């Protein structure tokens, strides 16, 4: 870690209009909903100079008080919900500005085996690092799951940890105010005595500060590991060694860090049986994990419902907005057939919708013929006893609506090689965790 940072004093920098303006630009770039005050990004930007001037005065005069976060439930792909907290826009601006100042202080001291929410690092690098460790002869994985990690971060330990590198006590006091700002739920403010609610710009950095202590302990013991936020995999040579590591590291986490290990989701297993950031390493190759693939299939179904008022053009746009990011992230797989499976499922769901739009069989038959299908072939398919889902795989329908038809629709392309930078950030990581 770096030496204590006192000059130039951090709090004075935070109170400057210039750093708050940069903070707003970052908040605007990330988007997001309003907080408990109902003020949207657009509302805040409409009177930006006034808002930043007031925020500057409030910070400098210590009249600034973080508002409670607005609680939001995000469904998990495998069931259940994850709790997020949405701060107000003005609180997000302060947090973003504070992150700009604090990240350069803590970042150089973080472990090279930590990949989550760090500049120039991404989950693919973590997966590839894990693959390399497995290939080196450590096929057993200690997969540790922290139970409600963000909700259980001890405030006192976090502030004490930060104080080793931050000499300006006013910054530490401000972080404490943010952590204790409370949660608005069903119109009632509940105090937050522990935890750093997910959803704020500074929460990922705080999580890395907390878990850096775990990284240091693992390095001290000479263990090979990869960590992305609270998703940590430790690699060893044998099942017996893995059991020992699981027991000792779990004790360290609970006794020293004051966090909780989830015994139901934590496991000791060979690499091919462990999901890490949506991937699995199988015989030295990287594959999309079964649960992640199932979640992708479910998302396709959600985006292409049978009965909907949306036009095909709008549906294609929504599908591609999701699939560009999904396929870009999972392009790390050594099995392209996994991506082709998703693409085929998308096209089949869309063909089923096109069939459903034809309310009568006669109409469907005429449509297929107009699209170049021989009349006998069209009639044989349409007037069979097959339902619309079965019809999607018939030669008549695939001939009328081939793969190329979907690719050419309004320039919308369903393909696995499209790229969308920074897709796998906080929200997407949560959905796969």
XYZ file of C-alpha atoms in Angstrom:
433
model
C 0.000 0.000 0.000
C 0.994 3.617 -0.475
C 2.056 6.073 2.182
C -0.452 8.249 3.967
C -1.940 10.808 1.598
C -2.274 14.220 3.194
C -0.957 16.822 0.732
C -2.574 18.111 -1.316
C -5.437 17.553 1.057
C -8.050 15.269 -0.430
C -11.085 16.938 1.056
C -10.254 20.300 -0.529
C -9.935 18.523 -3.885
C -13.307 16.852 -3.390
C -14.925 20.226 -2.700
C -13.711 21.708 -5.964
C -16.280 22.383 -8.661
C -14.052 20.810 -11.315
C -13.880 17.355 -9.687
C -17.626 17.389 -8.972
C -18.289 18.210 -12.637
C -16.164 15.256 -13.728
C -18.063 13.140 -11.215
C -21.346 14.158 -12.823
C -20.059 13.243 -16.285
C -19.267 9.739 -15.036
C -22.684 9.435 -13.403
C -24.384 10.574 -16.594
C -22.366 8.094 -18.660
C -23.457 5.209 -16.430
C -27.103 6.311 -16.445
C -29.466 4.979 -13.834
C -32.757 5.799 -12.158
C -33.612 8.469 -9.611
C -33.059 8.100 -5.875
C -35.431 8.719 -2.970
C -35.746 12.427 -3.848
C -37.218 11.659 -7.278
C -34.657 13.868 -9.062
C -33.630 12.290 -12.363
C -30.355 12.735 -14.220
C -32.163 14.984 -16.684
C -33.570 17.139 -13.870
C -30.139 17.443 -12.259
C -28.430 18.316 -15.546
C -31.040 20.960 -16.360
C -29.753 23.011 -13.404
C -26.243 21.572 -13.286
C -24.337 24.735 -12.374
C -26.727 25.500 -9.536
C -26.665 21.894 -8.254
C -22.865 21.632 -8.317
C -22.457 25.025 -6.638
C -24.825 24.012 -3.835
C -23.115 20.634 -3.496
C -19.746 22.350 -3.248
C -21.012 24.643 -0.488
C -22.669 21.799 1.400
C -19.487 19.716 1.349
C -17.199 22.577 2.349
C -19.525 23.678 5.153
C -20.245 20.140 6.371
C -23.969 20.594 5.802
C -23.927 17.809 3.208
C -25.803 14.739 4.371
C -26.148 11.656 2.152
C -29.763 10.609 1.587
C -30.959 7.051 2.193
C -30.633 4.788 -0.845
C -33.718 3.557 -2.676
C -33.918 -0.219 -2.449
C -34.486 -2.142 -5.670
C -34.791 -5.917 -6.127
C -33.023 -7.472 -9.138
C -34.112 -11.040 -10.033
C -31.327 -13.614 -10.230
C -31.243 -16.026 -13.198
C -31.332 -19.037 -10.854
C -34.099 -17.619 -8.689
C -34.256 -15.247 -5.757
C -33.387 -11.561 -5.816
C -30.350 -9.400 -5.238
C -30.846 -6.144 -3.344
C -29.494 -2.979 -4.885
C -29.491 0.503 -3.438
C -29.881 3.517 -5.713
C -28.436 6.732 -4.240
C -29.749 10.131 -5.302
C -28.027 11.759 -8.271
C -26.251 14.305 -6.048
C -24.972 11.500 -3.803
C -23.791 9.572 -6.846
C -21.895 12.649 -8.021
C -20.085 12.879 -4.671
C -19.324 9.159 -4.691
C -18.006 9.283 -8.260
C -15.775 12.262 -7.427
C -14.545 10.510 -4.298
C -13.738 7.379 -6.293
C -11.668 9.472 -8.735
C -9.549 10.660 -5.800
C -9.291 7.369 -3.880
C -8.748 4.861 -6.666
C -5.197 6.019 -7.544
C -4.262 5.674 -3.876
C -5.461 2.112 -3.364
C -5.196 0.648 -6.869
C -1.367 0.226 -6.966
C -1.435 -1.860 -3.793
C -4.123 -4.318 -4.893
C -3.194 -7.896 -5.695
C -2.414 -8.851 -9.323
C -4.800 -11.777 -8.763
C -7.761 -9.426 -8.218
C -9.698 -8.601 -11.408
C -13.037 -7.113 -10.389
C -13.890 -3.436 -11.026
C -10.308 -2.377 -11.658
C -8.955 -0.217 -14.503
C -7.716 -2.330 -17.415
C -8.987 -5.582 -15.924
C -11.957 -7.740 -16.835
C -13.565 -11.106 -16.054
C -12.126 -12.765 -19.166
C -8.627 -12.139 -17.818
C -9.638 -13.771 -14.529
C -10.992 -16.846 -16.332
C -7.873 -17.135 -18.485
C -5.661 -16.798 -15.402
C -7.632 -19.584 -13.719
C -7.272 -21.729 -16.836
C -3.513 -21.227 -16.746
C -3.316 -22.247 -13.078
C -5.369 -25.380 -13.751
C -3.127 -26.285 -16.697
C -0.090 -25.937 -14.418
C -1.261 -28.938 -12.412
C -3.783 -27.596 -9.902
C -7.138 -29.046 -11.027
C -8.980 -28.814 -7.695
C -10.880 -25.640 -6.906
C -11.868 -24.161 -3.570
C -14.914 -22.144 -4.608
C -15.786 -19.786 -1.756
C -19.125 -17.980 -1.796
C -19.554 -15.085 0.624
C -23.076 -14.841 1.980
C -24.602 -11.396 1.262
C -21.118 -9.891 1.111
C -22.087 -6.285 0.328
C -24.772 -6.309 3.022
C -22.340 -7.488 5.715
C -19.240 -5.347 5.239
C -18.229 -4.167 8.751
C -18.073 -0.366 8.716
C -15.477 -0.037 11.469
C -13.064 -2.506 9.846
C -13.424 -0.827 6.460
C -12.744 2.678 7.833
C -9.791 1.371 9.865
C -8.412 -0.290 6.750
C -8.743 2.926 4.748
C -7.092 4.982 7.482
C -3.786 3.216 6.807
C -3.558 5.074 3.497
C -5.776 8.128 3.991
C -4.478 10.789 6.347
C -7.339 13.224 5.785
C -9.825 12.246 8.497
C -12.564 14.286 6.825
C -12.586 11.844 3.910
C -12.934 8.919 6.299
C -15.754 10.688 8.093
C -17.529 11.310 4.790
C -17.232 7.642 3.793
C -18.687 6.728 7.170
C -21.667 9.029 6.545
C -22.255 7.360 3.184
C -22.129 3.877 4.677
C -24.598 4.828 7.418
C -27.030 6.777 5.219
C -29.765 4.141 5.582
C -32.171 2.439 3.192
C -35.619 3.603 2.114
C -37.971 0.636 1.883
C -41.768 0.884 1.603
C -41.594 4.529 2.613
C -39.649 3.776 5.792
C -35.981 4.619 6.397
C -34.045 1.760 7.938
C -30.615 2.400 9.462
C -27.578 0.712 7.916
C -25.236 -0.422 10.675
C -23.231 -2.643 8.357
C -22.814 -3.205 4.631
C -22.124 -1.079 1.549
C -25.261 -1.246 -0.558
C -24.621 -2.256 -4.162
C -25.559 0.376 -6.691
C -23.354 3.330 -5.736
C -20.267 4.339 -7.768
C -17.923 3.848 -4.821
C -19.186 0.447 -3.626
C -16.962 -1.668 -5.943
C -13.826 0.155 -4.761
C -14.829 -0.286 -1.123
C -15.400 -3.997 -1.726
C -11.886 -4.359 -3.132
C -10.439 -2.534 -0.128
C -12.230 -4.960 2.195
C -11.209 -8.089 0.283
C -7.621 -6.976 -0.289
C -6.981 -8.341 3.174
C -8.111 -11.763 1.943
C -5.834 -11.444 -1.107
C -2.866 -10.670 1.116
C -3.576 -13.687 3.303
C -3.803 -15.998 0.276
C -0.545 -14.610 -1.121
C 1.115 -14.983 2.285
C 0.171 -18.675 2.267
C 1.483 -19.121 -1.265
C -1.908 -20.121 -2.672
C -2.831 -19.718 -6.338
C -6.127 -17.864 -6.743
C -8.256 -15.564 -8.889
C -10.763 -13.121 -7.437
C -13.427 -11.024 -9.131
C -15.181 -8.952 -6.451
C -16.554 -11.479 -3.945
C -16.225 -14.407 -6.364
C -12.971 -16.124 -5.324
C -11.501 -19.399 -6.601
C -8.412 -20.989 -5.026
C -6.579 -23.715 -6.966
C -4.711 -26.664 -5.422
C -3.269 -30.025 -6.505
C -5.413 -32.485 -4.527
C -8.852 -32.907 -2.995
C -7.281 -33.341 0.448
C -5.406 -30.054 0.151
C -8.583 -28.357 -1.095
C -10.504 -29.493 1.994
C -7.790 -28.104 4.266
C -7.757 -24.769 2.445
C -11.544 -24.499 2.522
C -11.595 -25.011 6.294
C -8.730 -22.652 7.130
C -9.682 -19.842 4.734
C -13.330 -20.007 5.789
C -12.215 -19.575 9.391
C -10.026 -16.604 8.402
C -12.907 -14.947 6.564
C -15.363 -15.355 9.425
C -13.056 -14.741 12.383
C -10.723 -12.073 10.972
C -12.747 -10.321 8.263
C -16.073 -10.675 10.123
C -17.814 -11.876 6.958
C -19.841 -15.041 6.385
C -19.136 -17.989 4.093
C -22.207 -19.592 2.521
C -21.662 -23.357 3.059
C -24.485 -24.275 0.667
C -22.937 -22.469 -2.310
C -19.263 -22.945 -1.437
C -17.674 -26.139 -2.685
C -14.532 -28.170 -3.244
C -14.508 -29.822 -6.657
C -12.552 -30.429 -9.819
C -12.439 -27.455 -12.173
C -14.921 -28.875 -14.683
C -17.592 -28.904 -11.978
C -17.075 -25.284 -10.899
C -18.652 -22.188 -12.494
C -16.451 -19.093 -12.421
C -17.889 -15.862 -13.849
C -20.189 -17.827 -16.137
C -17.441 -20.131 -17.451
C -16.132 -23.628 -16.734
C -12.673 -24.986 -17.541
C -13.037 -28.461 -19.074
C -9.947 -30.500 -20.036
C -7.899 -27.349 -20.400
C -10.519 -25.571 -22.520
C -12.944 -22.790 -21.621
C -16.683 -23.391 -22.027
C -19.799 -21.438 -21.139
C -21.124 -22.894 -17.885
C -24.354 -24.851 -18.116
C -26.253 -22.465 -15.832
C -25.043 -19.422 -17.783
C -26.148 -21.059 -21.043
C -29.555 -21.854 -19.537
C -29.839 -18.249 -18.346
C -29.089 -17.101 -21.893
C -31.827 -19.340 -23.316
C -34.275 -17.981 -20.733
C -33.359 -14.410 -21.660
C -34.093 -15.152 -25.322
C -37.536 -16.431 -24.328
C -38.141 -13.289 -22.275
C -37.174 -11.031 -25.183
C -39.290 -12.895 -27.750
C -42.683 -13.534 -26.125
C -45.483 -15.071 -28.185
C -48.112 -12.404 -27.652
C -46.714 -8.868 -27.778
C -47.640 -5.477 -29.197
C -44.024 -4.782 -30.187
C -43.096 -4.767 -33.848
C -40.577 -7.246 -35.181
C -38.141 -4.387 -35.737
C -38.319 -3.348 -32.076
C -37.939 -6.970 -30.938
C -34.880 -7.447 -33.148
C -33.334 -4.274 -31.737
C -33.869 -5.431 -28.139
C -32.565 -8.927 -28.900
C -29.416 -7.554 -30.512
C -28.793 -5.031 -27.761
C -28.650 -7.950 -25.347
C -26.961 -10.468 -27.613
C -24.124 -8.192 -28.725
C -22.943 -7.914 -25.149
C -23.702 -11.526 -24.239
C -21.862 -13.006 -27.221
C -18.970 -10.578 -26.826
C -18.461 -11.634 -23.232
C -18.840 -15.342 -23.903
C -16.736 -15.272 -27.087
C -13.968 -16.570 -24.805
C -15.514 -20.042 -25.114
C -13.562 -22.653 -27.044
C -16.871 -24.131 -28.197
C -18.480 -21.860 -30.836
C -21.393 -24.301 -31.037
C -22.593 -22.885 -27.718
C -23.049 -19.459 -29.310
C -24.617 -21.019 -32.407
C -27.131 -22.756 -30.142
C -28.284 -19.413 -28.739
C -28.478 -17.885 -32.223
C -30.534 -20.792 -33.522
C -32.877 -20.469 -30.543
C -33.357 -16.752 -31.266
C -34.277 -17.445 -34.886
C -36.636 -20.257 -33.949
C -38.440 -18.052 -31.419
C -38.825 -15.324 -34.063
C -40.105 -17.809 -36.653
C -42.692 -18.982 -34.121
C -43.814 -15.405 -33.700
C -44.102 -14.886 -37.468
C -46.273 -18.000 -37.682
C -48.395 -16.823 -34.748
C -49.112 -13.542 -36.552
C -50.946 -15.473 -39.266
C -54.240 -16.149 -37.509
C -55.537 -18.628 -40.099
C -53.739 -21.499 -41.795
C -54.812 -20.264 -45.214
C -53.127 -16.926 -44.555
C -49.939 -18.640 -43.419
C -49.904 -20.862 -46.482
C -50.300 -17.893 -48.826
C -47.520 -16.011 -46.997
C -45.107 -18.921 -47.369
C -45.895 -19.224 -51.065
C -45.329 -15.497 -51.553
C -41.928 -15.977 -49.951
C -40.902 -18.536 -52.541
C -42.045 -21.812 -50.992
C -43.627 -24.270 -53.494
C -47.372 -24.444 -52.872
C -47.392 -28.200 -52.209
C -44.556 -27.910 -49.689
C -46.268 -24.978 -47.963
C -49.623 -26.741 -47.777
C -48.066 -29.978 -46.481
C -46.437 -28.119 -43.595
C -49.283 -25.749 -42.724
C -52.172 -28.211 -42.908
C -50.406 -30.895 -40.883
C -51.191 -31.445 -37.217
C -47.988 -29.754 -36.116
C -48.252 -26.844 -33.700
C -46.504 -23.533 -34.378
C -43.362 -24.530 -32.460
C -42.987 -27.715 -34.507
C -43.642 -25.765 -37.716
C -40.592 -23.564 -37.069
C -38.251 -26.414 -38.042
C -40.078 -27.490 -41.193
C -38.409 -26.980 -44.535
C -41.234 -24.702 -45.692
C -40.796 -22.194 -42.846
C -36.991 -22.220 -42.812
C -37.037 -21.720 -46.576
C -39.413 -18.766 -46.294
C -37.450 -17.254 -43.406
C -33.828 -18.435 -43.766
C -30.997 -17.290 -41.533
C -30.064 -14.603 -44.062
C -33.538 -13.052 -43.762
C -33.017 -12.289 -40.078
C -29.526 -10.926 -40.734
C -30.811 -8.488 -43.333
C -33.839 -7.183 -41.455
C -33.378 -3.413 -41.115
C -29.647 -3.916 -40.712
C -30.206 -5.888 -37.513
C -27.627 -8.673 -37.307
C -27.834 -11.710 -35.085
C -24.254 -12.903 -35.043
C -21.682 -13.939 -32.478
C -18.771 -11.707 -33.522
C -20.237 -8.305 -32.660
C -18.481 -6.326 -29.942
C -19.798 -4.019 -27.250
C -17.131 -2.634 -24.924
C -17.595 -2.505 -21.149
C -20.743 -4.678 -21.285
C -19.736 -6.872 -18.383
C -19.708 -4.257 -15.662
C -21.480 -4.190 -12.249
C -25.030 -5.003 -13.322
C -24.129 -7.855 -15.707
C -21.736 -9.419 -13.259
C -24.542 -9.419 -10.639
C -26.889 -11.193 -13.076
C -24.407 -14.019 -13.588
C -23.268 -14.364 -9.988
